[in-house]
Short mmCIF file of C-alpha atoms in Angstrom, two decimals:
data_model
loop_
_atom_site.label_atom_id
_atom_site.label_comp_id
_atom_site.label_asym_id
_atom_site.label_seq_id
_atom_site.Cartn_x
_atom_site.Cartn_y
_atom_site.Cartn_z
CA MET A 136 -5.56 187.53 -78.77
CA ARG A 137 -3.44 189.14 -76.14
CA ASP A 138 -3.70 189.19 -72.50
CA PRO A 139 -3.10 192.51 -70.87
CA ALA A 140 0.55 191.87 -70.09
CA GLY A 141 1.06 191.47 -73.62
CA LEU A 142 1.84 187.56 -73.73
CA PRO A 143 0.08 185.49 -76.25
CA PHE A 144 -3.01 183.99 -75.47
CA GLU A 145 -1.13 180.21 -75.04
CA PHE A 146 1.14 181.39 -72.42
CA ALA A 147 -1.36 183.65 -70.35
CA ALA A 148 -1.97 182.57 -66.98
CA PHE A 149 -5.56 181.50 -66.31
CA SER A 150 -5.84 181.08 -62.68
CA GLY A 151 -9.25 178.98 -63.41
CA ARG A 152 -6.88 176.03 -64.78
CA MET A 153 -5.09 175.54 -61.45
CA THR A 154 -7.04 175.43 -58.38
CA TRP A 155 -7.32 173.46 -55.53
CA PRO A 156 -9.45 170.68 -54.82
CA SER A 157 -12.96 171.69 -53.99
CA ALA A 158 -14.05 171.56 -50.40
CA LYS A 159 -16.04 168.03 -51.01
CA ARG A 160 -12.65 166.56 -52.31
CA THR A 161 -10.41 168.01 -49.57
CA PRO A 162 -11.04 165.42 -46.97
CA HIS A 163 -10.69 162.44 -49.18
CA VAL A 164 -7.66 164.00 -50.05
CA LEU A 165 -6.46 164.60 -46.77
CA GLY A 166 -7.71 161.18 -45.80
CA ALA A 167 -5.69 159.32 -48.70
CA LEU A 168 -2.85 161.35 -47.39
CA LEU A 169 -2.90 160.09 -44.31
CA VAL A 170 -3.66 156.50 -45.35
CA ALA A 171 -0.65 156.53 -47.55
CA LEU A 172 1.64 157.77 -44.66
CA THR A 173 0.61 155.43 -42.00
CA CYS A 174 1.39 152.50 -44.61
CA ILE A 175 4.62 154.16 -45.36
CA TYR A 176 5.39 154.58 -41.62
CA ALA A 177 4.24 150.80 -40.57
CA LEU A 178 6.33 149.43 -43.65
CA SER A 179 9.82 151.65 -42.58
CA PRO A 180 11.15 149.21 -39.98
CA TYR A 181 10.46 146.33 -42.04
CA LEU A 182 12.52 148.50 -44.94
CA ALA A 183 15.04 149.26 -42.07
CA LEU A 184 15.58 145.34 -41.26
CA TRP A 185 15.99 144.55 -45.07
CA SER A 186 18.46 147.30 -45.12
CA ILE A 187 20.43 146.23 -42.18
CA SER A 188 20.21 142.44 -43.56
CA SER A 189 21.50 143.88 -47.24
CA ALA A 190 24.29 145.65 -45.15
CA LEU A 191 25.37 142.26 -43.13
CA ARG A 192 25.42 140.15 -46.42
CA SER A 193 27.82 142.80 -48.43
CA HIS A 194 29.60 143.27 -45.32
CA ASP A 195 28.93 147.18 -45.54
CA THR A 196 29.80 148.60 -42.33
CA MET A 197 29.00 152.22 -42.83
CA SER A 198 25.43 151.06 -43.99
CA LEU A 199 25.13 148.80 -40.85
CA ALA A 200 26.17 152.05 -38.55
CA GLN A 201 23.67 154.58 -39.57
CA HIS A 202 20.92 151.87 -38.27
CA ILE A 203 22.97 151.61 -34.64
CA ASP A 204 22.45 153.82 -31.73
CA TRP A 205 25.82 153.05 -30.37
CA SER A 206 25.23 154.58 -27.17
CA ALA A 207 22.04 152.62 -26.32
CA LEU A 208 23.63 149.54 -27.52
CA SER A 209 26.72 149.75 -25.91
CA THR A 210 24.70 150.19 -22.44
CA ASN A 211 22.56 147.12 -23.36
CA LEU A 212 25.70 144.92 -24.01
CA LYS A 213 27.47 145.80 -21.24
CA ALA A 214 24.53 144.66 -19.08
CA GLU A 215 23.94 141.59 -21.09
CA ALA A 216 27.73 140.72 -20.85
CA ILE A 217 27.73 141.41 -17.15
CA ASP A 218 24.66 139.35 -16.13
CA ALA A 219 26.48 136.60 -18.46
CA LEU A 220 29.45 136.80 -16.50
CA ILE A 221 28.73 137.92 -12.88
CA GLY A 222 25.11 137.29 -12.44
CA PRO A 223 22.22 139.79 -11.60
CA PRO A 224 23.60 142.63 -9.77
CA PRO A 225 23.63 142.78 -6.05
CA ALA A 226 20.79 144.31 -3.85
CA ALA A 227 20.88 147.98 -3.40
CA ASP A 228 22.25 147.56 0.13
CA ASP A 229 24.73 145.07 -0.67
CA LEU A 230 28.50 146.20 -1.61
CA PRO A 231 29.89 143.96 -4.53
CA ASP A 232 32.85 142.07 -3.90
CA PHE A 233 35.86 143.28 -5.36
CA GLY A 234 36.13 140.84 -8.15
CA SER A 235 32.52 141.59 -9.41
CA SER A 236 33.38 145.54 -9.24
CA PHE A 237 36.68 144.67 -11.37
CA ALA A 238 35.07 142.23 -13.76
CA THR A 239 32.18 145.09 -14.08
CA GLY A 240 34.78 147.81 -15.14
CA ALA A 241 36.84 145.68 -17.10
CA VAL A 242 33.64 144.32 -19.22
CA SER A 243 32.60 148.07 -19.42
CA HIS A 244 35.87 149.13 -20.53
CA ALA A 245 35.97 146.82 -23.11
CA ILE A 246 32.84 147.35 -25.00
CA ASP A 247 33.42 150.89 -24.50
CA THR A 248 36.87 150.84 -26.38
CA HIS A 249 36.04 147.77 -28.91
CA LEU A 250 32.39 148.11 -30.00
CA THR A 251 32.46 149.30 -34.06
CA PRO A 252 30.77 148.29 -36.82
CA GLU A 253 33.35 145.81 -37.93
CA LEU A 254 32.91 144.14 -34.53
CA MET A 255 29.02 144.06 -35.11
CA MET A 256 29.33 142.50 -38.46
CA THR A 257 31.60 139.98 -37.19
CA MET A 258 29.47 139.05 -34.55
CA ALA A 259 26.48 139.15 -36.85
CA SER A 260 28.25 136.48 -39.18
CA GLN A 261 29.00 134.04 -36.11
CA MET A 262 25.28 134.06 -35.22
CA VAL A 263 24.02 133.42 -38.63
CA GLY A 264 27.09 131.07 -39.56
CA THR A 265 28.58 130.72 -43.08
CA ALA A 266 26.10 127.92 -44.41
CA ALA A 267 22.84 130.31 -43.71
CA PRO A 268 22.98 132.17 -47.06
CA THR A 269 23.10 128.99 -49.09
CA ARG A 270 20.29 127.38 -47.33
CA SER A 271 16.80 127.95 -48.91
CA TYR A 272 13.55 128.74 -46.62
CA SER A 273 10.22 128.24 -47.78
CA ILE A 274 7.80 131.06 -46.42
CA LYS A 275 6.11 128.64 -44.00
CA SER A 276 9.34 128.01 -42.40
CA LEU A 277 10.62 131.86 -42.66
CA TYR A 278 7.24 132.61 -40.76
CA GLU A 279 7.91 130.10 -38.14
CA ARG A 280 11.36 131.46 -37.32
CA LEU A 281 10.85 134.94 -37.83
CA SER A 282 8.44 137.18 -35.42
CA ALA A 283 8.37 141.03 -35.74
CA HIS A 284 5.89 143.60 -34.43
CA PHE A 285 5.36 147.07 -33.15
CA THR A 286 5.61 147.47 -29.21
CA SER A 287 4.80 151.36 -29.41
CA PRO A 288 4.31 153.85 -32.32
CA THR A 289 8.11 154.57 -31.71
CA ARG A 290 9.43 150.93 -30.86
CA PHE A 291 9.65 148.04 -33.11
CA ASP A 292 10.96 144.54 -32.02
CA ALA A 293 11.89 141.46 -34.56
CA GLY A 294 12.87 138.09 -33.40
CA MET A 295 14.62 135.22 -35.24
CA VAL A 296 15.06 131.94 -34.44
CA MET A 297 18.74 130.84 -35.51
CA THR A 298 19.11 127.15 -34.61
CA PRO A 299 15.90 124.97 -33.68
CA GLY A 300 15.06 124.50 -29.57
CA GLN A 301 16.79 127.90 -28.71
CA LYS A 302 15.26 131.00 -28.00
CA PRO A 303 15.23 133.68 -30.52
CA THR A 304 17.95 136.66 -31.09
CA ILE A 305 15.34 140.01 -30.61
CA VAL A 306 16.66 143.31 -32.04
CA HIS A 307 14.64 146.03 -30.61
CA MET A 308 14.40 149.16 -32.93
CA LYS A 309 13.40 152.81 -31.93
CA PHE A 310 12.38 155.69 -34.41
CA GLU A 311 14.73 158.52 -33.79
CA GLN A 312 16.26 161.10 -35.85
CA TRP A 313 13.66 159.86 -38.88
CA ARG A 314 14.96 156.31 -39.22
CA TRP A 315 14.96 153.00 -37.41
CA LYS A 316 17.89 152.20 -35.04
CA ILE A 317 18.73 149.23 -33.21
CA THR A 318 18.80 149.90 -29.49
CA SER A 319 19.43 147.02 -28.25
CA LEU A 320 19.76 142.96 -28.63
CA ASP A 321 18.66 140.02 -26.66
CA LEU A 322 21.23 137.19 -27.41
CA PRO A 323 19.87 133.92 -26.49
CA LYS A 324 21.66 132.38 -23.25
CA ALA A 325 23.57 129.24 -23.72
CA ILE A 326 22.11 126.44 -21.97
#
């Protein structure tokens, strides 16, 4: 048997075989799709943290650089460094003295010129320490040391206590350009 186009019966296109889901199944399909997309989005910052962690372990600076918003991170590190060196900024009506103005400019210039993926890799290695990869942590101790949560639909914070008794190092991430990027770090202050 042949169809009007002259194709054999096996190759003839049947519109009845390939139809869209019925109107009764459409809400279920859309609901399943929405649940799947929500789960993927909820897991995506954890996958980004895992990718950052593997980049740090393998010293892959290119992969690490893809997960960092350099302008936001350098602004954050400047504020942290200036606050650690000079203290809080002066009131709006006070003029800073020459020393603090000079130090602010020097710190700002140093961060602008020296903040690279390699420096971030070195800083992360020093924070974690050389003995950290050989240690084995139980799920319970990891759960006690790690805190990660959404702060808004496009922002995610992850904190980890590096040394017992100290405040955690907090990594702030933002979802931009279809990926999670590190925008700032809250480093524990030396006591």
